mmCIF file of C-alpha atoms in Angstrom:
data_model
loop_
_atom_site.group_PDB
_atom_site.id
_atom_site.type_symbol
_atom_site.label_atom_id
_atom_site.label_comp_id
_atom_site.label_asym_id
_atom_site.label_seq_id
_atom_site.Cartn_x
_atom_site.Cartn_y
_atom_site.Cartn_z
ATOM 1 C CA MET G 1 91.282 98.005 82.562
ATOM 2 C CA LYS G 2 88.098 99.277 84.228
ATOM 3 C CA ARG G 3 87.280 95.718 85.209
ATOM 4 C CA VAL G 4 90.799 95.137 86.573
ATOM 5 C CA TYR G 5 90.531 98.144 88.871
ATOM 6 C CA ALA G 6 87.105 96.980 90.089
ATOM 7 C CA ILE G 7 88.411 93.466 90.770
ATOM 8 C CA ILE G 8 91.335 94.833 92.793
ATOM 9 C CA VAL G 9 88.985 97.028 94.852
ATOM 10 C CA CYS G 10 86.899 93.926 95.524
ATOM 11 C CA PHE G 11 90.061 92.113 96.656
ATOM 12 C CA ILE G 12 90.770 94.984 99.076
ATOM 13 C CA LEU G 13 87.247 94.710 100.516
ATOM 14 C CA VAL G 14 87.484 90.942 100.889
ATOM 15 C CA ALA G 15 90.910 91.153 102.571
ATOM 16 C CA LEU G 16 89.707 93.937 104.868
ATOM 17 C CA LEU G 17 87.452 91.556 106.783
ATOM 18 C CA TRP G 18 89.719 88.564 107.236
ATOM 19 C CA ALA G 19 92.785 90.088 108.880
ATOM 20 C CA ARG G 20 93.819 93.511 110.169
ATOM 21 C CA GLY G 21 96.711 93.994 107.759
ATOM 22 C CA ALA G 22 95.557 91.734 104.914
ATOM 23 C CA SER G 23 94.433 94.652 102.730
ATOM 24 C CA SER G 24 98.078 95.741 102.307
ATOM 25 C CA ILE G 25 98.734 93.182 99.548
ATOM 26 C CA PRO G 26 95.819 94.166 97.250
ATOM 27 C CA ILE G 27 96.529 97.862 97.941
ATOM 28 C CA ILE G 28 100.139 97.379 96.774
ATOM 29 C CA LEU G 29 98.799 95.517 93.708
ATOM 30 C CA PHE G 30 96.411 98.422 93.114
ATOM 31 C CA ALA G 31 99.330 100.898 93.227
ATOM 32 C CA VAL G 32 101.465 98.770 90.865
ATOM 33 C CA VAL G 33 98.670 98.447 88.291
ATOM 34 C CA TRP G 34 97.948 102.175 88.640
ATOM 35 C CA LEU G 35 101.599 103.022 87.904
ATOM 36 C CA LEU G 36 101.997 100.594 85.020
ATOM 37 C CA ARG G 37 98.775 101.649 83.354
ATOM 38 C CA GLY G 38 99.946 105.218 82.734
ATOM 39 C CA GLU G 39 97.191 107.520 81.421
ATOM 40 C CA TRP G 40 98.811 110.318 83.400
ATOM 41 C CA ARG G 41 96.964 113.167 81.718
ATOM 42 C CA GLU G 42 93.579 111.618 82.387
ATOM 43 C CA LYS G 43 94.493 110.779 85.986
ATOM 44 C CA TRP G 44 95.868 114.257 86.631
ATOM 45 C CA ALA G 45 92.664 115.787 85.279
ATOM 46 C CA GLU G 46 90.613 113.724 87.721
ATOM 47 C CA ILE G 47 92.922 114.594 90.618
ATOM 48 C CA LYS G 48 92.622 118.321 89.885
ATOM 49 C CA LYS G 49 88.856 117.999 89.623
ATOM 50 C CA GLN G 50 88.629 116.350 93.051
ATOM 51 C CA PHE G 51 91.477 118.326 94.662
ATOM 52 C CA LEU G 52 89.388 119.855 97.470
ATOM 53 C CA LEU G 53 88.356 116.382 98.613
ATOM 54 C CA PHE G 54 91.998 115.516 99.369
ATOM 55 C CA ILE G 55 92.618 118.455 101.677
ATOM 56 C CA PRO G 56 91.152 117.018 104.944
ATOM 57 C CA PHE G 57 93.220 113.830 104.579
ATOM 58 C CA THR G 58 96.368 115.740 103.635
ATOM 59 C CA ILE G 59 96.080 118.127 106.615
ATOM 60 C CA TYR G 60 95.426 115.221 108.979
ATOM 61 C CA PHE G 61 98.511 113.392 107.685
ATOM 62 C CA LEU G 62 100.769 116.477 107.772
ATOM 63 C CA VAL G 63 99.851 117.194 111.402
ATOM 64 C CA HIS G 64 101.209 113.733 112.250
ATOM 65 C CA ILE G 65 104.417 114.609 110.399
ATOM 66 C CA LEU G 66 104.659 117.806 112.465
ATOM 67 C CA GLY G 67 104.253 115.757 115.663
ATOM 68 C CA MET G 68 107.379 113.780 114.755
ATOM 69 C CA PHE G 69 109.566 116.832 115.441
ATOM 70 C CA TYR G 70 108.889 116.769 119.179
ATOM 71 C CA THR G 71 108.008 113.139 119.866
ATOM 72 C CA PRO G 72 110.101 111.342 122.541
ATOM 73 C CA ASN G 73 109.883 108.097 120.545
ATOM 74 C CA LEU G 74 110.922 108.599 116.920
ATOM 75 C CA SER G 75 110.841 104.905 115.954
ATOM 76 C CA SER G 76 107.210 104.583 117.094
ATOM 77 C CA ALA G 77 106.403 107.834 115.297
ATOM 78 C CA GLU G 78 107.823 106.486 112.037
ATOM 79 C CA ALA G 79 105.779 103.300 112.418
ATOM 80 C CA ASP G 80 102.641 105.351 113.108
ATOM 81 C CA VAL G 81 103.161 107.604 110.084
ATOM 82 C CA SER G 82 103.880 104.644 107.788
ATOM 83 C CA LYS G 83 100.587 103.100 108.886
ATOM 84 C CA LYS G 84 98.791 106.327 107.972
ATOM 85 C CA LEU G 85 100.278 106.557 104.471
ATOM 86 C CA ASN G 86 97.000 105.148 103.160
ATOM 87 C CA LEU G 87 95.380 108.439 104.211
ATOM 88 C CA LEU G 88 97.686 110.261 101.802
ATOM 89 C CA PHE G 89 98.093 107.953 98.801
ATOM 90 C CA LEU G 90 94.926 105.829 98.703
ATOM 91 C CA PRO G 91 92.638 108.841 98.041
ATOM 92 C CA ILE G 92 94.885 109.846 95.109
ATOM 93 C CA LEU G 93 94.687 106.371 93.597
ATOM 94 C CA LEU G 94 90.935 106.119 94.062
ATOM 95 C CA PHE G 95 89.937 109.589 92.902
ATOM 96 C CA SER G 96 92.197 109.461 89.852
ATOM 97 C CA ILE G 97 90.466 106.340 88.509
ATOM 98 C CA GLY G 98 87.124 106.802 90.272
ATOM 99 C CA PRO G 99 84.951 107.134 87.149
ATOM 100 C CA LYS G 100 86.200 103.722 86.009
ATOM 101 C CA LEU G 101 84.777 102.152 89.169
ATOM 102 C CA VAL G 102 81.297 103.680 88.921
ATOM 103 C CA PRO G 103 79.916 101.138 86.380
ATOM 104 C CA TYR G 104 80.826 98.364 88.829
ATOM 105 C CA ARG G 105 79.119 99.967 91.811
ATOM 106 C CA LYS G 106 76.514 97.198 92.173
ATOM 107 C CA GLN G 107 79.071 94.389 91.943
ATOM 108 C CA ILE G 108 81.404 96.040 94.461
ATOM 109 C CA PHE G 109 78.549 96.428 96.956
ATOM 110 C CA GLN G 110 77.526 92.809 96.414
ATOM 111 C CA VAL G 111 81.058 91.532 97.041
ATOM 112 C CA PHE G 112 81.367 93.550 100.266
ATOM 113 C CA ILE G 113 78.014 92.343 101.630
ATOM 114 C CA ALA G 114 78.663 88.742 100.563
ATOM 115 C CA THR G 115 82.071 88.779 102.266
ATOM 116 C CA ILE G 116 80.538 89.932 105.555
ATOM 117 C CA ILE G 117 77.892 87.193 105.402
ATOM 118 C CA VAL G 118 80.494 84.526 104.548
ATOM 119 C CA PHE G 119 82.607 85.729 107.482
ATOM 120 C CA PHE G 120 79.535 85.498 109.729
ATOM 121 C CA LEU G 121 78.777 81.931 108.605
ATOM 122 C CA THR G 122 82.438 80.998 109.103
ATOM 123 C CA SER G 123 82.253 82.418 112.632
ATOM 124 C CA ILE G 124 79.214 80.255 113.381
ATOM 125 C CA TYR G 125 81.012 77.201 111.937
ATOM 126 C CA TYR G 126 83.966 77.688 114.307
ATOM 127 C CA ALA G 127 81.747 78.622 117.270
ATOM 128 C CA ILE G 128 79.797 75.348 117.239
ATOM 129 C CA PRO G 129 82.685 73.091 118.426
ATOM 130 C CA ASN G 130 83.707 75.770 120.954
ATOM 131 C CA TYR G 131 80.197 75.743 122.383
ATOM 132 C CA ARG G 132 80.175 71.950 122.535
ATOM 133 C CA GLY G 133 83.531 72.132 124.300
ATOM 134 C CA GLY G 134 81.964 74.068 127.157
ATOM 135 C CA ASN G 135 82.242 77.750 126.158
ATOM 136 C CA GLN G 136 78.701 79.007 126.696
ATOM 137 C CA LEU G 137 79.663 82.341 125.129
ATOM 138 C CA ALA G 138 81.069 80.841 121.923
ATOM 139 C CA PHE G 139 78.459 82.650 119.808
ATOM 140 C CA PHE G 140 79.078 86.111 121.299
ATOM 141 C CA TYR G 141 81.576 88.987 121.129
ATOM 142 C CA VAL G 142 85.293 88.071 120.841
ATOM 143 C CA HIS G 143 84.480 84.396 121.313
ATOM 144 C CA LEU G 144 82.495 84.390 118.066
ATOM 145 C CA VAL G 145 85.417 85.701 115.997
ATOM 146 C CA SER G 146 88.249 84.079 117.948
ATOM 147 C CA PHE G 147 89.437 82.264 114.784
ATOM 148 C CA SER G 148 90.547 85.643 113.360
ATOM 149 C CA ASN G 149 92.430 88.639 114.741
ATOM 150 C CA MET G 150 89.601 91.035 113.890
ATOM 151 C CA HIS G 151 87.974 93.129 116.603
ATOM 152 C CA PRO G 152 84.166 92.778 116.987
ATOM 153 C CA SER G 153 83.665 96.564 116.810
ATOM 154 C CA TYR G 154 85.219 96.824 113.347
ATOM 155 C CA LEU G 155 83.286 93.837 112.015
ATOM 156 C CA ALA G 156 80.072 95.333 113.399
ATOM 157 C CA MET G 157 80.940 98.638 111.718
ATOM 158 C CA TYR G 158 81.354 96.875 108.353
ATOM 159 C CA ALA G 159 78.063 95.028 108.838
ATOM 160 C CA LEU G 160 76.301 98.326 109.615
ATOM 161 C CA LEU G 161 77.366 99.746 106.276
ATOM 162 C CA GLY G 162 76.356 96.411 104.727
ATOM 163 C CA ILE G 163 72.796 96.990 105.975
ATOM 164 C CA ALA G 164 72.733 100.476 104.426
ATOM 165 C CA LEU G 165 74.127 99.125 101.138
ATOM 166 C CA SER G 166 71.533 96.324 101.105
ATOM 167 C CA TYR G 167 68.794 98.910 101.507
ATOM 168 C CA ASP G 168 70.319 101.026 98.733
ATOM 169 C CA LEU G 169 70.487 98.008 96.397
ATOM 170 C CA ALA G 170 66.863 97.161 97.242
ATOM 171 C CA VAL G 171 65.766 100.685 96.322
ATOM 172 C CA GLN G 172 67.866 100.841 93.169
ATOM 173 C CA HIS G 173 67.451 97.316 91.852
ATOM 174 C CA SER G 174 65.309 94.732 93.643
ATOM 175 C CA LYS G 175 63.520 94.351 96.961
ATOM 176 C CA LYS G 176 65.105 90.897 97.247
ATOM 177 C CA TYR G 177 68.223 92.600 98.601
ATOM 178 C CA LEU G 178 66.318 93.381 101.802
ATOM 179 C CA ILE G 179 66.750 89.700 102.707
ATOM 180 C CA LEU G 180 70.478 90.372 103.177
ATOM 181 C CA ILE G 181 69.720 92.698 106.080
ATOM 182 C CA LEU G 182 68.640 89.802 108.334
ATOM 183 C CA PRO G 183 72.001 87.939 108.592
ATOM 184 C CA LEU G 184 73.830 91.266 108.914
ATOM 185 C CA PHE G 185 71.479 92.296 111.724
ATOM 186 C CA VAL G 186 71.974 88.971 113.546
ATOM 187 C CA PHE G 187 75.760 89.240 113.139
ATOM 188 C CA ILE G 188 75.817 92.686 114.770
ATOM 189 C CA ILE G 189 73.630 91.484 117.649
ATOM 190 C CA LEU G 190 75.936 88.511 118.306
ATOM 191 C CA LEU G 191 79.046 90.714 118.180
ATOM 192 C CA VAL G 192 77.485 92.750 121.033
ATOM 193 C CA ALA G 193 79.725 95.772 120.444
ATOM 194 C CA ARG G 194 77.938 98.447 122.482
ATOM 195 C CA THR G 195 78.540 101.498 120.311
ATOM 196 C CA GLU G 196 77.756 99.650 117.091
ATOM 197 C CA LEU G 197 74.516 98.309 118.625
ATOM 198 C CA ILE G 198 73.477 101.882 119.362
ATOM 199 C CA ILE G 199 74.359 102.804 115.777
ATOM 200 C CA LEU G 200 72.383 99.781 114.531
ATOM 201 C CA PHE G 201 69.166 100.861 116.225
ATOM 202 C CA THR G 202 69.761 104.478 115.174
ATOM 203 C CA LEU G 203 70.434 103.366 111.592
ATOM 204 C CA LEU G 204 67.269 101.256 111.437
ATOM 205 C CA ILE G 205 65.216 104.195 112.701
ATOM 206 C CA PHE G 206 66.872 106.545 110.210
ATOM 207 C CA ILE G 207 66.310 104.197 107.237
ATOM 208 C CA TRP G 208 62.710 103.557 108.245
ATOM 209 C CA LEU G 209 61.912 107.267 108.587
ATOM 210 C CA TYR G 210 63.806 108.124 105.400
ATOM 211 C CA HIS G 211 61.866 105.529 103.439
ATOM 212 C CA PHE G 212 58.325 106.133 104.685
ATOM 213 C CA VAL G 213 58.294 109.830 105.612
ATOM 214 C CA LYS G 214 59.744 110.660 102.192
ATOM 215 C CA ARG G 215 56.705 108.880 100.746
ATOM 216 C CA LYS G 216 54.427 110.738 103.215
ATOM 217 C CA LYS G 217 53.429 107.518 104.967
ATOM 218 C CA TYR G 218 53.680 109.101 108.400
ATOM 219 C CA VAL G 219 51.658 106.555 110.388
ATOM 220 C CA ILE G 220 53.796 103.643 109.146
ATOM 221 C CA GLY G 221 56.923 105.729 109.706
ATOM 222 C CA ILE G 222 56.163 106.653 113.311
ATOM 223 C CA GLY G 223 54.733 103.222 114.109
ATOM 224 C CA GLY G 224 57.846 101.521 112.744
ATOM 225 C CA VAL G 225 60.110 103.746 114.845
ATOM 226 C CA ALA G 226 58.127 102.909 117.983
ATOM 227 C CA PHE G 227 58.410 99.196 117.139
ATOM 228 C CA ILE G 228 62.198 99.428 116.611
ATOM 229 C CA ILE G 229 62.657 101.256 119.930
ATOM 230 C CA ILE G 230 60.554 98.690 121.834
ATOM 231 C CA VAL G 231 62.362 95.725 120.247
ATOM 232 C CA SER G 232 65.737 97.361 120.942
ATOM 233 C CA LEU G 233 64.967 97.925 124.625
ATOM 234 C CA LEU G 234 63.548 94.432 125.041
ATOM 235 C CA SER G 235 66.622 92.910 123.361
ATOM 236 C CA VAL G 236 69.017 94.708 125.700
ATOM 237 C CA TRP G 237 66.866 93.849 128.703
ATOM 238 C CA LYS G 238 66.119 90.196 127.967
ATOM 239 C CA ILE G 239 69.288 88.911 126.264
ATOM 240 C CA PRO G 240 71.821 88.310 129.073
ATOM 241 C CA GLU G 241 74.888 89.065 126.959
ATOM 242 C CA LEU G 242 73.464 92.390 125.761
ATOM 243 C CA ASN G 243 72.322 93.222 129.271
ATOM 244 C CA ALA G 244 75.838 92.616 130.576
ATOM 245 C CA ARG G 245 77.426 94.743 127.872
ATOM 246 C CA PHE G 246 75.185 97.711 128.728
ATOM 247 C CA PHE G 247 73.723 97.806 132.236
ATOM 248 C CA ASP G 248 76.580 96.223 134.185
ATOM 249 C CA VAL G 249 78.980 98.740 132.639
ATOM 250 C CA LEU G 250 76.634 101.652 133.282
ATOM 251 C CA THR G 251 76.237 100.657 136.940
ATOM 252 C CA ASP G 252 80.009 100.171 137.234
ATOM 253 C CA LYS G 253 79.695 96.499 138.168
ATOM 254 C CA LYS G 254 81.853 93.620 137.028
ATOM 255 C CA GLN G 255 80.316 90.369 135.880
ATOM 256 C CA VAL G 256 82.282 87.210 135.227
ATOM 257 C CA LYS G 257 80.476 84.396 133.458
ATOM 258 C CA ASN G 258 82.410 81.603 131.796
ATOM 259 C CA THR G 259 85.376 83.879 130.896
ATOM 260 C CA TRP G 260 82.964 86.782 130.240
ATOM 261 C CA SER G 261 84.356 89.853 131.980
ATOM 262 C CA ILE G 262 82.595 93.186 131.711
ATOM 263 C CA LYS G 263 84.013 96.404 133.105
ATOM 264 C CA ASN G 264 84.176 100.018 132.090
ATOM 265 C CA GLU G 265 87.849 100.336 131.141
ATOM 266 C CA ARG G 266 87.389 103.243 128.774
ATOM 267 C CA GLU G 267 86.534 105.658 131.567
ATOM 268 C CA SER G 268 89.864 104.907 133.260
ATOM 269 C CA ILE G 269 91.744 105.261 129.979
ATOM 270 C CA TRP G 270 90.086 108.604 129.210
ATOM 271 C CA ASP G 271 90.919 109.903 132.698
ATOM 272 C CA VAL G 272 94.603 109.096 132.191
ATOM 273 C CA ALA G 273 94.624 110.675 128.723
ATOM 274 C CA TRP G 274 92.823 113.785 130.000
ATOM 275 C CA ASP G 275 95.466 114.314 132.675
ATOM 276 C CA ARG G 276 98.106 114.365 129.933
ATOM 277 C CA ILE G 277 96.001 116.691 127.768
ATOM 278 C CA LYS G 278 95.842 119.198 130.642
ATOM 279 C CA GLN G 279 99.645 119.099 130.849
ATOM 280 C CA LYS G 280 100.202 119.625 127.104
ATOM 281 C CA PRO G 281 96.967 120.945 125.569
ATOM 282 C CA MET G 282 98.603 122.777 122.645
ATOM 283 C CA LEU G 283 101.137 120.267 121.282
ATOM 284 C CA GLY G 284 100.238 116.927 122.824
ATOM 285 C CA VAL G 285 102.782 114.222 123.615
ATOM 286 C CA GLY G 286 103.928 113.749 120.008
ATOM 287 C CA THR G 287 103.328 111.302 117.159
ATOM 288 C CA GLY G 288 103.735 107.664 118.178
ATOM 289 C CA ALA G 289 104.294 108.423 121.860
ATOM 290 C CA GLY G 290 100.824 107.553 123.106
ATOM 291 C CA ALA G 291 101.138 103.810 123.784
ATOM 292 C CA ALA G 292 104.279 104.045 125.944
ATOM 293 C CA ILE G 293 102.936 107.033 127.884
ATOM 294 C CA LEU G 294 99.600 105.288 128.545
ATOM 295 C CA THR G 295 101.403 102.229 129.926
ATOM 296 C CA GLU G 296 103.613 104.436 132.102
ATOM 297 C CA ASP G 297 100.642 106.374 133.476
ATOM 298 C CA PHE G 298 98.582 103.219 134.069
ATOM 299 C CA LYS G 299 101.366 101.860 136.285
ATOM 300 C CA LYS G 300 101.738 105.192 138.079
ATOM 301 C CA ASP G 301 97.975 105.462 138.754
ATOM 302 C CA GLY G 302 97.618 101.831 139.867
ATOM 303 C CA TYR G 303 95.838 100.452 136.792
ATOM 304 C CA ILE G 304 97.964 97.306 136.770
ATOM 305 C CA LEU G 305 95.692 95.230 134.511
ATOM 306 C CA LEU G 306 95.517 98.029 131.936
ATOM 307 C CA ALA G 307 99.289 98.415 132.024
ATOM 308 C CA LYS G 308 99.702 94.721 131.218
ATOM 309 C CA LYS G 309 97.438 94.928 128.157
ATOM 310 C CA THR G 310 99.890 94.963 125.244
ATOM 311 C CA SER G 311 97.038 95.468 122.761
ATOM 312 C CA LEU G 312 95.972 98.726 124.434
ATOM 313 C CA ASN G 313 97.844 101.307 122.330
ATOM 314 C CA ASN G 314 95.269 104.102 122.087
ATOM 315 C CA VAL G 315 92.615 105.790 124.213
ATOM 316 C CA HIS G 316 89.576 104.304 122.405
ATOM 317 C CA ASN G 317 88.180 107.658 121.349
ATOM 318 C CA GLN G 318 89.507 109.145 118.118
ATOM 319 C CA PHE G 319 88.947 112.760 119.147
ATOM 320 C CA ILE G 320 90.519 112.437 122.592
ATOM 321 C CA GLN G 321 93.351 110.480 120.971
ATOM 322 C CA GLN G 322 94.136 113.320 118.570
ATOM 323 C CA TRP G 323 94.165 115.919 121.319
ATOM 324 C CA PHE G 324 96.275 113.640 123.549
ATOM 325 C CA ILE G 325 98.845 112.925 120.807
ATOM 326 C CA LEU G 326 98.916 116.119 118.712
ATOM 327 C CA GLY G 327 97.297 118.819 120.800
ATOM 328 C CA ILE G 328 94.780 121.395 119.583
ATOM 329 C CA LEU G 329 96.000 121.213 115.984
ATOM 330 C CA GLY G 330 95.526 117.440 115.974
ATOM 331 C CA LEU G 331 92.018 117.741 117.395
ATOM 332 C CA LEU G 332 91.023 120.413 114.852
ATOM 333 C CA SER G 333 92.403 118.396 111.920
ATOM 334 C CA CYS G 334 90.400 115.389 113.126
ATOM 335 C CA LEU G 335 87.194 117.409 113.574
ATOM 336 C CA TYR G 336 87.682 118.911 110.106
ATOM 337 C CA LEU G 337 88.057 115.440 108.585
ATOM 338 C CA TYR G 338 84.814 114.203 110.138
ATOM 339 C CA ALA G 339 82.888 117.425 109.543
ATOM 340 C CA ASN G 340 83.888 117.226 105.902
ATOM 341 C CA LEU G 341 82.172 113.832 105.686
ATOM 342 C CA PHE G 342 78.820 115.312 106.680
ATOM 343 C CA TRP G 343 79.362 118.374 104.507
ATOM 344 C CA GLN G 344 80.037 116.239 101.434
ATOM 345 C CA ALA G 345 76.972 114.124 102.212
ATOM 346 C CA TYR G 346 74.897 117.320 102.391
ATOM 347 C CA VAL G 347 76.355 118.833 99.215
ATOM 348 C CA SER G 348 75.956 115.625 97.208
ATOM 349 C CA LYS G 349 72.593 114.819 98.847
ATOM 350 C CA SER G 350 73.854 111.294 99.309
ATOM 351 C CA PHE G 351 71.885 109.071 101.666
ATOM 352 C CA ILE G 352 74.599 106.412 101.706
ATOM 353 C CA LEU G 353 77.415 108.908 102.397
ATOM 354 C CA PHE G 354 75.431 110.356 105.290
ATOM 355 C CA VAL G 355 75.024 106.863 106.737
ATOM 356 C CA LEU G 356 78.773 106.264 106.374
ATOM 357 C CA SER G 357 79.441 109.591 108.121
ATOM 358 C CA MET G 358 77.135 108.656 110.981
ATOM 359 C CA ILE G 359 78.685 105.195 111.406
ATOM 360 C CA LEU G 360 82.268 106.487 111.384
ATOM 361 C CA THR G 361 81.605 109.429 113.706
ATOM 362 C CA ILE G 362 79.663 107.554 116.374
ATOM 363 C CA ALA G 363 82.056 104.583 116.230
ATOM 364 C CA SER G 364 84.949 106.995 116.748
ATOM 365 C CA LEU G 365 83.555 107.986 120.144
ATOM 366 C CA THR G 366 84.653 104.622 121.557
ATOM 367 C CA GLU G 367 87.248 103.427 119.008
ATOM 368 C CA CYS G 368 90.301 104.967 117.348
ATOM 369 C CA ILE G 369 89.454 103.838 113.830
ATOM 370 C CA LEU G 370 92.163 106.011 112.265
ATOM 371 C CA GLU G 371 94.842 104.294 114.341
ATOM 372 C CA SER G 372 94.460 100.944 112.558
ATOM 373 C CA GLN G 373 94.572 99.831 108.950
ATOM 374 C CA SER G 374 91.167 98.186 109.382
ATOM 375 C CA GLY G 375 89.645 101.601 110.040
ATOM 376 C CA ILE G 376 91.768 103.755 107.721
ATOM 377 C CA VAL G 377 91.194 101.658 104.585
ATOM 378 C CA PHE G 378 87.466 101.344 105.319
ATOM 379 C CA PHE G 379 87.196 105.119 105.890
ATOM 380 C CA VAL G 380 89.098 106.176 102.761
ATOM 381 C CA LEU G 381 87.793 103.520 100.388
ATOM 382 C CA PHE G 382 84.104 104.186 100.858
ATOM 383 C CA TYR G 383 84.533 107.939 101.268
ATOM 384 C CA ALA G 384 86.270 108.156 97.885
ATOM 385 C CA PHE G 385 83.989 105.674 96.163
ATOM 386 C CA PHE G 386 80.734 107.305 97.294
ATOM 387 C CA LEU G 387 81.931 110.796 96.360
ATOM 388 C CA VAL G 388 83.144 109.799 92.900
ATOM 389 C CA GLU G 389 79.881 107.959 92.427
ATOM 390 C CA GLN G 390 77.900 111.061 93.310
ATOM 391 C CA LYS G 391 79.969 113.230 90.939
ATOM 392 C CA GLU G 392 79.575 110.862 88.018
ATOM 393 C CA GLU G 393 76.226 109.174 88.571
ATOM 394 C CA PRO G 394 74.053 110.970 91.106
ATOM 395 C CA ILE G 395 71.807 108.571 92.995
ATOM 396 C CA THR G 396 68.188 109.382 93.599
ATOM 397 C CA ASN G 397 66.649 107.089 96.160
ATOM 398 C CA THR G 398 63.017 106.794 95.249
#
């Protein structure tokens, strides 16, 4: 049965990359197997042991339930809460059988990394005919992953963790795993998601310092950091697509190049959300009400193009989103959830959990990762797995 659970978790990870809602099927299978297997006494013992780790997720979920009592759109609120059920039930499933997954840690990491690389190669395969057909940007950003409905930012976030996992496998098992970092690095560069690129360079610096300073090789450590910074700046300066994604946005210019349109939409979205926050700072607008209110305010303020974007259903900042939707209580529950990540990384002295915390927190400054299944499942799955791993088999990176 240990192997069955590990296989299902691998299915969840594989599905996570290929479609936004594809992980639902293996998660349902996971729940069915969990129920049929029984072993209630053993599972309950594990749940009680890890009880404190559930609290941040439970509070976050319950605040959304509270927001349903004053929302102007109950049907949207119900849809939003149903989407967030994974925050309530998935941690219970994972923590209750967590020790059974620990022996398969290496294989689970390998499957996740391999899936990202296969997705990257598939993207290149589909981009080639698009490029030949005249799309000069076929190998970049949304054009690269146009065959799927996945957003570049989420794929870049997965690849970032893939780099950290590759490093961890290299330290724990074989230096050959460092080879896997190269395709993951290239994939993130081609996705040109601004926030994730910043995380990438930060992550590389952090890993480099962690590895060499811990071994008291200070010259190599500092020299490597200087090299990473220089290469990062040169990449953003010299690669046109990266330059457009950073400097044209920072200077508030718009560049159109073969369907490539760059503009700083997030600033406008945050302004609209902030106006609503000032009106209702304590309670917010209510669970599920955000998308309709954003569209209404975009029209009122003259942001016609934003109002027409049907895919724009959040403010692209998880913390502002929580304050906008659920007021002060929503913001505090969100901050508690993220702060708990860093606290658990500190308590368990887990390098990999700290990296996950850093990726999720920085990414949440420009994305609402807890408003989509792609973000929720990724957040909960690795949070639970890394913590159970630390409890059962502490890792010492040497």
